[in-house]
Short mmCIF file of C-alpha atoms and ligand atoms in Angstrom, two decimals:
data_model
loop_
_atom_site.label_atom_id
_atom_site.label_comp_id
_atom_site.label_asym_id
_atom_site.label_seq_id
_atom_site.Cartn_x
_atom_site.Cartn_y
_atom_site.Cartn_z
CA MET D 1 183.56 216.01 288.43
CA LYS D 2 184.95 217.30 285.21
CA ASN D 3 184.50 220.83 286.36
CA THR D 4 186.37 220.17 289.59
CA LYS D 5 189.25 218.66 287.64
CA LYS D 6 189.36 221.66 285.35
CA THR D 7 189.29 223.96 288.32
CA LYS D 8 192.17 222.03 289.91
CA LEU D 9 194.19 222.33 286.68
CA VAL D 10 193.59 226.05 286.50
CA LEU D 11 194.51 226.38 290.17
CA ASN D 12 197.73 224.41 289.61
CA ARG D 13 198.70 226.64 286.70
CA LEU D 14 197.91 229.70 288.74
CA LEU D 15 200.08 228.36 291.57
CA ILE D 16 203.03 227.64 289.26
CA GLY D 17 202.56 231.02 287.63
CA SER D 18 202.54 232.85 290.96
CA PHE D 19 205.61 230.90 292.08
CA CYS D 20 207.51 231.98 288.95
CA VAL D 21 206.51 235.62 289.50
CA LEU D 22 207.55 235.39 293.12
CA MET D 23 210.96 233.99 292.16
CA LEU D 24 211.42 236.77 289.62
CA VAL D 25 210.59 239.41 292.20
CA LEU D 26 212.95 237.81 294.73
CA THR D 27 215.76 237.63 292.16
CA PHE D 28 215.20 241.29 291.35
CA PHE D 29 215.45 242.29 295.02
CA PHE D 30 218.51 240.10 295.53
CA ILE D 31 220.34 241.72 292.59
CA ASN D 32 219.30 245.12 293.83
CA TYR D 33 220.58 244.29 297.33
CA ILE D 34 223.96 243.13 296.01
CA GLY D 35 224.15 246.30 293.95
CA LYS D 36 223.50 248.41 297.05
CA LEU D 37 226.11 246.50 299.02
CA SER D 38 228.80 247.21 296.47
CA ASN D 39 227.67 250.83 296.23
CA THR D 40 228.13 251.52 299.91
CA ARG D 41 231.64 250.15 299.77
CA LYS D 42 233.17 251.87 296.80
CA TYR D 43 236.55 250.32 296.41
CA ALA D 44 238.81 251.69 293.76
CA ASN D 45 241.70 249.31 293.17
CA ALA D 46 245.22 250.61 293.23
CA GLY D 47 245.81 252.64 290.09
CA SER D 48 242.20 253.53 289.31
CA PHE D 49 242.57 257.23 289.77
CA ASP D 50 239.54 257.88 287.54
CA THR D 51 237.20 256.37 290.10
CA ALA D 52 238.61 258.59 292.78
CA LEU D 53 238.51 261.61 290.52
CA GLN D 54 234.88 260.96 289.73
CA ALA D 55 234.12 260.76 293.43
CA TRP D 56 235.94 264.05 294.00
CA GLN D 57 233.87 265.71 291.32
CA GLU D 58 230.64 264.23 292.70
CA ALA D 59 231.57 265.67 296.07
CA GLY D 60 231.80 269.08 294.45
CA VAL D 61 235.53 269.53 295.02
CA THR D 62 236.78 271.80 292.27
CA ASP D 63 240.24 272.32 293.67
CA ILE D 64 241.62 268.87 292.85
CA PRO D 65 245.38 268.90 293.19
CA ASN D 66 247.75 267.59 290.60
CA VAL D 67 250.08 266.02 293.08
CA THR D 68 253.17 266.30 290.88
CA GLY D 69 252.94 270.06 291.14
CA GLY D 70 251.47 271.04 287.77
CA PRO D 71 248.33 273.07 287.22
CA ASN D 72 245.13 271.72 288.76
CA VAL D 73 242.91 269.70 286.50
CA PRO D 74 239.40 269.98 287.87
CA SER D 75 237.30 268.79 284.95
CA LYS D 76 239.15 265.78 283.56
CA ALA D 77 241.52 263.08 284.69
CA PRO D 78 245.22 263.81 284.45
CA ASP D 79 246.79 262.79 281.12
CA LYS D 80 249.51 260.84 282.78
CA VAL D 81 248.91 257.13 283.20
CA PRO D 82 248.88 256.02 286.82
CA THR D 83 251.73 253.74 287.86
CA SER D 84 250.46 250.23 287.41
CA VAL D 85 252.17 248.60 290.37
CA PRO D 86 251.99 250.62 293.56
CA ALA D 87 255.06 250.43 295.72
CA VAL D 88 253.00 251.01 298.89
CA LYS D 89 249.40 250.34 299.59
CA ALA D 90 247.08 252.33 301.82
CA GLU D 91 244.78 250.48 304.14
CA PHE D 92 242.50 251.25 307.03
CA SER D 93 244.28 249.49 309.83
CA LYS D 94 242.67 251.08 312.87
CA GLU D 95 239.08 250.53 313.80
CA TYR D 96 237.49 253.71 315.03
CA THR D 97 233.96 254.07 316.37
CA HIS D 98 231.56 254.52 313.47
CA LEU D 99 227.91 255.25 314.16
CA GLY D 100 226.69 253.75 310.90
CA GLU D 101 227.64 253.15 307.29
CA ALA D 102 230.91 254.35 305.87
CA GLU D 103 232.06 254.96 302.34
CA GLU D 104 235.66 254.39 301.42
CA VAL D 105 238.07 254.89 298.57
CA LEU D 106 241.49 253.28 298.28
CA ALA D 107 243.51 254.54 295.35
CA TYR D 108 247.02 255.10 294.06
CA GLU D 109 248.30 258.02 292.09
CA SER D 110 251.81 259.26 291.21
CA GLY D 111 253.59 257.56 294.04
CA ILE D 112 250.91 258.27 296.61
CA ALA D 113 248.78 255.48 297.94
CA TYR D 114 245.82 256.97 299.70
CA GLY D 115 242.70 255.92 301.49
CA LEU D 116 239.72 258.00 302.45
CA ARG D 117 236.89 256.86 304.66
CA TYR D 118 233.96 259.04 305.68
CA PRO D 119 230.49 258.49 307.18
CA VAL D 120 227.24 258.18 305.24
CA TYR D 121 224.25 259.76 307.00
CA GLU D 122 220.52 259.44 306.40
CA ASP D 123 220.10 263.21 306.64
CA ALA D 124 220.88 264.20 303.03
CA ALA D 125 222.25 267.67 303.80
CA CYS D 126 224.52 266.23 306.48
CA ALA D 127 225.67 263.39 304.19
CA ASP D 128 226.53 265.79 301.36
CA ALA D 129 228.31 268.19 303.67
CA VAL D 130 230.48 265.53 305.30
CA LYS D 131 231.39 264.07 301.91
CA ALA D 132 232.42 267.49 300.62
CA ALA D 133 234.41 268.10 303.81
CA ALA D 134 236.16 264.72 303.46
CA TYR D 135 237.20 265.37 299.86
CA GLU D 136 238.34 268.87 300.67
CA LEU D 137 240.44 267.45 303.45
CA LEU D 138 241.87 264.87 301.03
CA SER D 139 242.62 267.61 298.50
CA ALA D 140 244.42 269.69 301.11
CA GLN D 141 246.37 266.69 302.42
CA MET D 142 247.46 265.56 298.94
CA LYS D 143 249.07 268.95 298.39
CA LYS D 144 251.32 268.34 301.38
CA PHE D 145 253.14 265.64 299.38
CA SER D 146 254.38 267.91 296.59
CA GLY D 147 258.14 267.52 296.42
CA PHE D 148 257.95 263.95 297.67
CA ALA D 149 256.53 262.56 294.43
CA ASP D 150 259.42 260.12 293.94
CA ASP D 151 259.33 258.77 297.47
CA GLU D 152 256.91 256.21 298.68
CA CYS D 153 254.04 258.16 300.13
CA LYS D 154 250.99 257.03 301.97
CA LEU D 155 247.96 258.93 303.17
CA VAL D 156 245.13 257.47 305.22
CA ILE D 157 242.13 259.52 306.32
CA ASP D 158 239.80 257.66 308.64
CA TYR D 159 237.31 259.00 311.15
CA GLU D 160 235.40 258.60 314.40
CA ASP D 161 231.92 260.02 314.79
CA GLY D 162 229.34 260.74 317.44
CA SER D 163 226.16 262.70 317.91
CA ALA D 164 224.39 264.75 320.56
CA GLY D 165 220.90 266.03 319.93
CA GLU D 166 220.87 267.78 316.59
CA LEU D 167 224.64 267.93 316.40
CA VAL D 168 226.69 265.46 314.39
CA SER D 169 230.36 265.32 315.24
CA VAL D 170 233.07 263.81 313.03
CA LEU D 171 236.72 263.61 313.94
CA PHE D 172 238.90 262.89 310.91
CA ARG D 173 242.08 260.95 311.71
CA ILE D 174 244.84 261.71 309.23
CA GLU D 175 248.08 259.74 308.81
CA ARG D 176 250.76 260.76 306.34
CA GLU D 177 253.79 258.63 305.60
CA THR D 178 256.79 259.82 303.62
CA GLY D 179 260.10 257.98 303.52
CA GLY D 180 259.18 255.87 306.53
CA VAL D 181 258.21 258.86 308.69
CA THR D 182 254.62 258.97 309.89
CA GLU D 183 252.83 262.14 310.91
CA SER D 184 249.34 262.20 312.31
CA GLU D 185 246.78 264.90 312.64
CA LYS D 186 243.13 265.28 313.61
CA GLN D 187 240.46 267.52 312.22
CA GLN D 188 237.03 268.00 313.74
CA TRP D 189 233.82 268.72 311.91
CA ILE D 190 230.43 269.55 313.43
CA PHE D 191 227.07 269.76 311.69
CA ASN D 192 223.74 271.04 313.01
CA LYS D 193 220.99 268.89 311.44
CA LYS D 194 218.22 271.22 312.60
CA LYS D 195 219.84 274.20 310.92
CA GLY D 196 221.22 272.21 307.99
CA ARG D 197 224.69 273.70 308.24
CA THR D 198 228.11 273.21 309.76
CA VAL D 199 229.00 274.68 313.13
CA ASP D 200 232.32 276.38 313.81
CA ALA D 201 234.11 273.68 315.79
CA GLU D 202 236.77 276.12 317.03
CA THR D 203 234.33 278.36 318.87
CA LEU D 204 231.81 275.76 320.04
CA PHE D 205 233.35 275.71 323.52
CA THR D 206 234.51 278.68 325.53
CA ASP D 207 237.85 278.59 327.37
CA ARG D 208 236.10 277.54 330.57
CA ALA D 209 235.11 274.21 328.99
CA TYR D 210 238.80 273.40 328.45
CA ALA D 211 239.59 274.41 332.03
CA ALA D 212 236.85 272.03 333.20
CA ALA D 213 238.28 269.25 331.01
CA ALA D 214 241.76 269.75 332.50
CA GLU D 215 240.29 269.60 335.99
CA ALA D 216 238.43 266.36 335.20
CA ALA D 217 241.42 264.66 333.56
CA GLU D 218 243.48 262.09 335.46
CA GLU D 219 246.72 264.01 334.96
CA THR D 220 246.89 266.68 337.64
CA GLU D 221 249.56 268.78 335.93
CA LEU D 222 247.44 269.29 332.80
CA SER D 223 246.97 272.94 331.91
CA GLY D 224 243.44 274.18 331.27
CA GLU D 225 244.38 275.88 328.02
CA ARG D 226 242.55 275.29 324.76
CA GLU D 227 245.90 274.28 323.18
CA THR D 228 246.26 271.38 325.62
CA PHE D 229 243.41 269.60 323.88
CA SER D 230 244.12 268.50 320.34
CA SER D 231 240.47 267.94 319.48
CA TYR D 232 237.10 266.80 320.75
CA LEU D 233 234.22 264.59 319.75
CA LEU D 234 230.58 265.05 320.77
CA THR D 235 229.30 261.68 321.97
CA ALA D 236 225.94 260.66 323.41
CA ASP D 237 227.52 260.67 326.90
CA GLY D 238 229.19 264.05 326.69
CA ALA D 239 232.00 265.98 325.07
CA LYS D 240 235.12 263.84 324.74
CA PHE D 241 238.27 265.96 324.86
CA TYR D 242 241.53 264.47 323.52
CA TYR D 243 244.97 265.35 324.85
CA GLU D 244 248.50 264.01 324.90
CA ALA D 245 250.03 262.59 328.07
CA ASP D 246 253.08 260.34 328.56
CA GLY D 247 253.53 260.19 324.80
CA SER D 248 250.13 258.75 324.07
CA GLU D 249 246.66 259.97 323.27
CA LYS D 250 244.19 260.15 326.14
CA SER D 251 240.72 261.52 326.56
CA VAL D 252 238.30 262.77 329.16
CA THR D 253 234.52 262.91 328.70
CA LEU D 254 232.45 265.62 330.37
CA PRO D 255 228.64 265.22 330.59
CA TYR D 256 226.71 268.03 328.87
CA ALA D 257 224.89 268.87 332.10
CA GLU D 258 228.26 269.98 333.50
CA ILE D 259 229.46 272.09 330.61
CA HIS D 260 226.40 273.22 328.66
CA THR D 261 226.80 276.78 329.90
CA TYR D 262 230.28 276.80 328.34
CA MET D 263 228.98 275.84 324.92
CA ALA D 264 228.04 278.30 322.18
CA VAL D 265 225.53 275.75 320.96
CA THR D 266 223.49 273.74 323.41
CA VAL D 267 223.19 270.00 323.04
CA ASN D 268 219.86 270.10 321.27
CA GLY D 269 221.38 272.31 318.62
CA ASN D 270 219.90 275.65 319.61
CA VAL D 271 222.54 278.30 319.35
CA VAL D 272 222.35 280.12 322.68
CA ALA D 273 222.43 283.44 320.85
CA ASP D 274 219.27 282.41 318.98
CA ARG D 275 217.29 283.02 322.13
CA ILE D 276 218.77 286.45 322.61
CA ARG D 277 216.68 289.15 320.94
CA GLU D 278 218.10 292.19 319.25
CA LEU D 279 217.80 294.83 321.94
CA ASP D 280 219.15 298.32 322.52
CA PRO D 281 222.25 297.95 324.72
CA GLU D 282 222.10 301.65 325.53
CA LYS D 283 218.62 301.47 327.06
CA PRO D 284 218.07 300.16 330.61
CA MET D 285 217.18 296.50 331.11
CA ILE D 286 215.46 294.73 333.95
CA ALA D 287 214.87 291.00 334.45
CA LEU D 288 211.58 289.98 336.01
CA THR D 289 212.01 286.40 337.23
CA PHE D 290 209.22 284.09 338.34
CA ASP D 291 209.71 281.28 340.86
CA ASP D 292 207.94 278.16 342.17
CA GLY D 293 205.89 277.42 339.04
CA PRO D 294 204.66 276.25 336.70
CA HIS D 295 201.01 277.06 337.45
CA TYR D 296 198.61 275.79 334.80
CA ILE D 297 196.33 278.89 334.96
CA ASN D 298 198.52 281.77 336.16
CA THR D 299 201.61 281.00 334.08
CA PRO D 300 199.80 280.96 330.68
CA ARG D 301 198.08 284.20 331.71
CA LEU D 302 201.46 285.76 332.44
CA LEU D 303 202.85 284.53 329.11
CA GLU D 304 200.06 286.44 327.38
CA VAL D 305 200.89 289.62 329.28
CA LEU D 306 204.57 289.27 328.34
CA GLU D 307 203.76 288.57 324.70
CA LYS D 308 201.38 291.52 324.46
CA ASN D 309 204.12 293.86 325.73
CA GLY D 310 207.04 292.40 323.77
CA ALA D 311 208.63 291.39 327.08
CA ARG D 312 210.41 288.19 328.07
CA SER D 313 211.20 286.63 331.42
CA THR D 314 212.99 283.80 333.14
CA PHE D 315 210.94 281.15 334.94
CA PHE D 316 212.61 279.25 337.77
CA VAL D 317 210.44 276.16 337.74
CA LEU D 318 210.43 273.30 340.23
CA GLY D 319 211.42 269.90 338.84
CA ASP D 320 208.68 267.95 340.62
CA ARG D 321 205.95 270.51 339.98
CA SER D 322 206.85 270.55 336.29
CA TYR D 323 205.90 266.89 336.21
CA PHE D 324 202.87 266.78 338.54
CA THR D 325 200.24 266.82 335.80
CA GLU D 326 200.02 266.83 332.04
CA SER D 327 198.88 270.46 332.11
CA ASN D 328 201.94 271.43 334.17
CA LYS D 329 204.18 269.68 331.65
CA GLU D 330 202.44 271.54 328.85
CA THR D 331 202.88 274.81 330.72
CA VAL D 332 206.66 274.30 330.92
CA LYS D 333 206.75 273.62 327.18
CA MET D 334 204.62 276.73 326.56
CA ILE D 335 207.10 278.90 328.48
CA TRP D 336 210.00 277.51 326.49
CA ASN D 337 208.28 277.65 323.09
CA SER D 338 207.22 281.26 323.62
CA GLY D 339 210.89 282.32 323.75
CA ASN D 340 210.93 282.82 327.49
CA GLU D 341 213.56 281.15 329.57
CA ILE D 342 213.35 278.08 331.80
CA ALA D 343 215.74 277.82 334.71
CA SER D 344 215.93 275.48 337.69
CA HIS D 345 214.56 276.20 341.15
CA THR D 346 215.67 272.64 342.08
CA TYR D 347 213.46 269.58 342.32
CA SER D 348 211.32 270.09 345.43
CA HIS D 349 212.20 273.46 347.01
CA LYS D 350 214.27 272.23 349.94
CA ASP D 351 216.91 274.39 351.60
CA LEU D 352 219.96 272.95 349.83
CA ALA D 353 222.38 274.08 352.52
CA THR D 354 220.71 271.79 355.07
CA LEU D 355 220.76 268.59 352.99
CA SER D 356 223.28 265.76 352.84
CA LEU D 357 225.60 265.94 349.84
CA GLU D 358 223.77 263.08 348.15
CA ASP D 359 220.30 264.62 348.64
CA MET D 360 221.51 268.05 347.58
CA ILE D 361 222.97 266.70 344.31
CA ALA D 362 219.74 264.78 343.67
CA GLU D 363 217.68 267.98 344.12
CA ILE D 364 219.72 269.58 341.33
CA THR D 365 220.08 266.68 338.91
CA LYS D 366 216.46 265.50 339.16
CA ALA D 367 215.28 269.01 338.24
CA ASP D 368 217.82 269.14 335.40
CA ASP D 369 216.53 265.83 334.03
CA ASN D 370 212.85 266.81 334.14
CA ILE D 371 213.51 270.16 332.48
CA PHE D 372 215.68 268.52 329.83
CA ALA D 373 212.92 266.00 329.14
CA LEU D 374 210.41 268.80 328.56
CA THR D 375 212.48 271.39 326.72
CA GLY D 376 215.36 269.39 325.25
CA GLU D 377 217.78 271.72 326.97
CA TYR D 378 219.44 271.73 330.36
CA PRO D 379 218.49 274.76 332.45
CA THR D 380 221.11 277.46 332.13
CA PHE D 381 220.72 278.83 335.66
CA VAL D 382 219.90 277.53 339.13
CA ARG D 383 218.15 279.57 341.82
CA PRO D 384 218.59 277.82 345.15
CA PRO D 385 215.35 277.95 347.20
CA TYR D 386 215.42 280.81 349.77
CA GLY D 387 218.62 281.98 348.02
CA SER D 388 220.41 279.59 350.35
CA SER D 389 223.61 277.92 349.19
CA SER D 390 226.86 276.43 350.51
CA ALA D 391 230.31 275.66 349.11
CA ASP D 392 229.04 272.21 348.06
CA VAL D 393 225.96 273.68 346.37
CA ARG D 394 228.19 276.05 344.39
CA LYS D 395 230.48 273.18 343.48
CA TYR D 396 227.78 270.77 342.26
CA ALA D 397 225.24 273.14 340.72
CA ASN D 398 227.00 272.97 337.34
CA ALA D 399 225.46 276.34 336.54
CA PRO D 400 225.69 279.95 337.66
CA LEU D 401 223.55 280.55 340.79
CA ILE D 402 221.13 283.42 340.36
CA THR D 403 219.47 285.20 343.25
CA TRP D 404 217.93 288.73 343.08
CA ASN D 405 218.43 292.27 344.30
CA LEU D 406 214.81 293.40 344.12
CA ASP D 407 212.25 291.34 346.02
CA SER D 408 208.73 292.21 344.82
CA GLU D 409 207.48 290.83 348.15
CA ASP D 410 204.46 289.44 346.32
CA TRP D 411 204.60 286.45 348.70
CA LYS D 412 204.21 288.86 351.65
CA SER D 413 201.73 291.53 350.52
CA ARG D 414 199.68 289.37 348.15
CA ASP D 415 198.31 292.70 346.92
CA ARG D 416 198.40 293.91 343.32
CA ASP D 417 198.93 297.62 343.95
CA THR D 418 201.52 297.12 346.69
CA ILE D 419 203.57 294.91 344.36
CA VAL D 420 203.38 297.45 341.49
CA GLU D 421 204.31 300.42 343.69
CA HIS D 422 207.17 298.60 345.38
CA VAL D 423 208.80 297.35 342.17
CA LEU D 424 208.38 300.69 340.37
CA ALA D 425 209.98 302.50 343.30
CA GLU D 426 212.98 300.15 343.42
CA ALA D 427 213.48 299.45 339.69
CA GLY D 428 216.93 300.04 338.22
CA ASP D 429 219.06 299.12 335.21
CA GLY D 430 220.53 295.61 335.50
CA LYS D 431 218.35 294.58 338.44
CA ILE D 432 216.92 291.08 338.91
CA VAL D 433 213.39 291.06 340.35
CA LEU D 434 212.03 288.16 342.39
CA MET D 435 208.37 287.31 341.71
CA HIS D 436 206.16 284.18 341.87
CA ASP D 437 203.86 283.15 339.02
CA ILE D 438 201.90 280.80 341.29
CA HIS D 439 200.00 283.79 342.78
CA ALA D 440 197.12 285.33 340.76
CA CYS D 441 197.86 288.73 342.33
CA THR D 442 201.36 288.65 340.83
CA ILE D 443 199.91 288.28 337.33
CA ASP D 444 197.44 291.09 338.08
CA ALA D 445 200.42 293.21 339.14
CA ALA D 446 202.44 292.24 336.03
CA GLU D 447 199.60 293.47 333.80
CA ILE D 448 200.08 296.97 335.22
CA LEU D 449 203.77 296.85 336.07
CA ILE D 450 205.17 295.72 332.70
CA PRO D 451 203.66 298.54 330.55
CA GLN D 452 204.70 301.05 333.21
CA LEU D 453 208.31 299.83 333.27
CA ILE D 454 208.38 299.99 329.46
CA ALA D 455 207.00 303.53 329.59
CA LYS D 456 209.92 304.41 331.86
CA GLY D 457 212.30 303.16 329.15
CA TYR D 458 213.05 299.65 330.45
CA GLN D 459 213.47 296.59 328.28
CA ILE D 460 212.04 293.53 330.06
CA VAL D 461 214.53 290.75 329.39
CA THR D 462 215.47 287.18 330.21
CA LEU D 463 218.54 286.58 332.36
CA ARG D 464 220.36 285.22 329.36
CA GLU D 465 219.72 288.50 327.56
CA LEU D 466 220.60 290.61 330.59
CA PHE D 467 224.00 288.99 331.10
CA TYR D 468 224.71 288.95 327.38
CA TYR D 469 224.06 292.65 326.86
CA LYS D 470 225.78 293.66 330.08
CA GLY D 471 228.87 291.70 329.03
CA VAL D 472 228.89 289.41 332.08
CA GLU D 473 230.88 286.19 331.51
CA LEU D 474 229.08 283.79 333.77
CA GLU D 475 230.86 281.14 335.77
CA ASN D 476 229.34 277.94 337.07
CA GLY D 477 229.04 277.94 340.85
CA LYS D 478 229.26 281.71 341.20
CA VAL D 479 226.35 283.64 342.77
CA TYR D 480 224.85 286.60 340.89
CA HIS D 481 222.33 289.05 342.42
CA SER D 482 222.16 291.37 339.40
CA SER D 483 224.09 292.12 336.21
CA TYR D 484 226.54 294.21 338.26
CA ASN D 485 226.41 292.15 341.52
ZN1 ZN K 501 210.97 279.52 345.71
#
């Protein structure tokens, strides 16, 4: 009895003890949480220039302007005491789309009330880079007020952001107010998380992307010039292009599947040029292309032959076949990961010209989707089955259509030596050769053919490489039989 009582007492004490410890731990976490909350929302009250200055220095901005026009003071706060009562106050009035957390500073210095808001990202390199970009933008904008120091000035830098694959897109929205006049401006910023560096936003899209945006916009009179579009934002749904119409800001969003061939960087963040090897533009090039695959035995065999000879090719895979089995899926990934190129031979090898519009579009988009799911990139080219296309096919392919001008006739002869002889006899610089990696005899032929072509001075290239080195600017919906057509 006594023992039980003692045990109960000890248990009670233990319980109370644990409860106290628990409360302590909870209090600690609560304080920590509050601390974090106030950290993410840095708010410098009007007049506290030091806080802002510290943030500038943390962001690595060395070129901090002295807004009254004196020499820059990068290492310490200006001597002059900030005006205690601001005449104007900056605030973030508009709500733009923010993907996640934001950090903001509202401050007042020498007649300028300013606010800066920028995104906070989990990716540390991206977070640091966007912070530095935001403060550099602030620094540059503050300089624009020199000469207006006695007026009431206001500067608000807010942002919108979006992301697509490895790319993070931030559009800074700048508003400057001096003497009651407001000016606004936008500045875009793109970061590649995979590469850990910024991307040149000015050259991300070629001129054709802007032409496509103008065509897709509601306003029919819109010109397809780059200058028509003030800026863009990369969203999950596509590239959103901004333009002015009827005195207000409008936008049009184009899905990546439609414009990926007009982008210098594809949506998963691979720079297109990354998959283009350094080759000798003076030496002849030939593109061996392989249709109707993947084949889980023959294709990997062919990849080995290519690898052994330092050659690369383009594989026009079928969307359904790519997904038939796990080993077919793996084969598609193998092609892509080995540096070879994946292109679309449509979903199920139907003659596109004979299909209804709806079925024809489905044949293209279903293949696009399967390839994207396996490689993370939309196929750059489409080869219509039997080389058969129509005006509608060209319109909806959303890619250049690639046929051939040298048919290996492997499907006809099914004979190794005949294939080798025929291709060697017809080979020429800039030619596109039609072959099929589903036939074992084609791989047997490739084993002999590839070293022989190389011995003749040819570089065996992907289509991407061929068009790049031959200076062909590809257009969606146009048919190409070779690099010289
Ligand atoms: Zn075919």
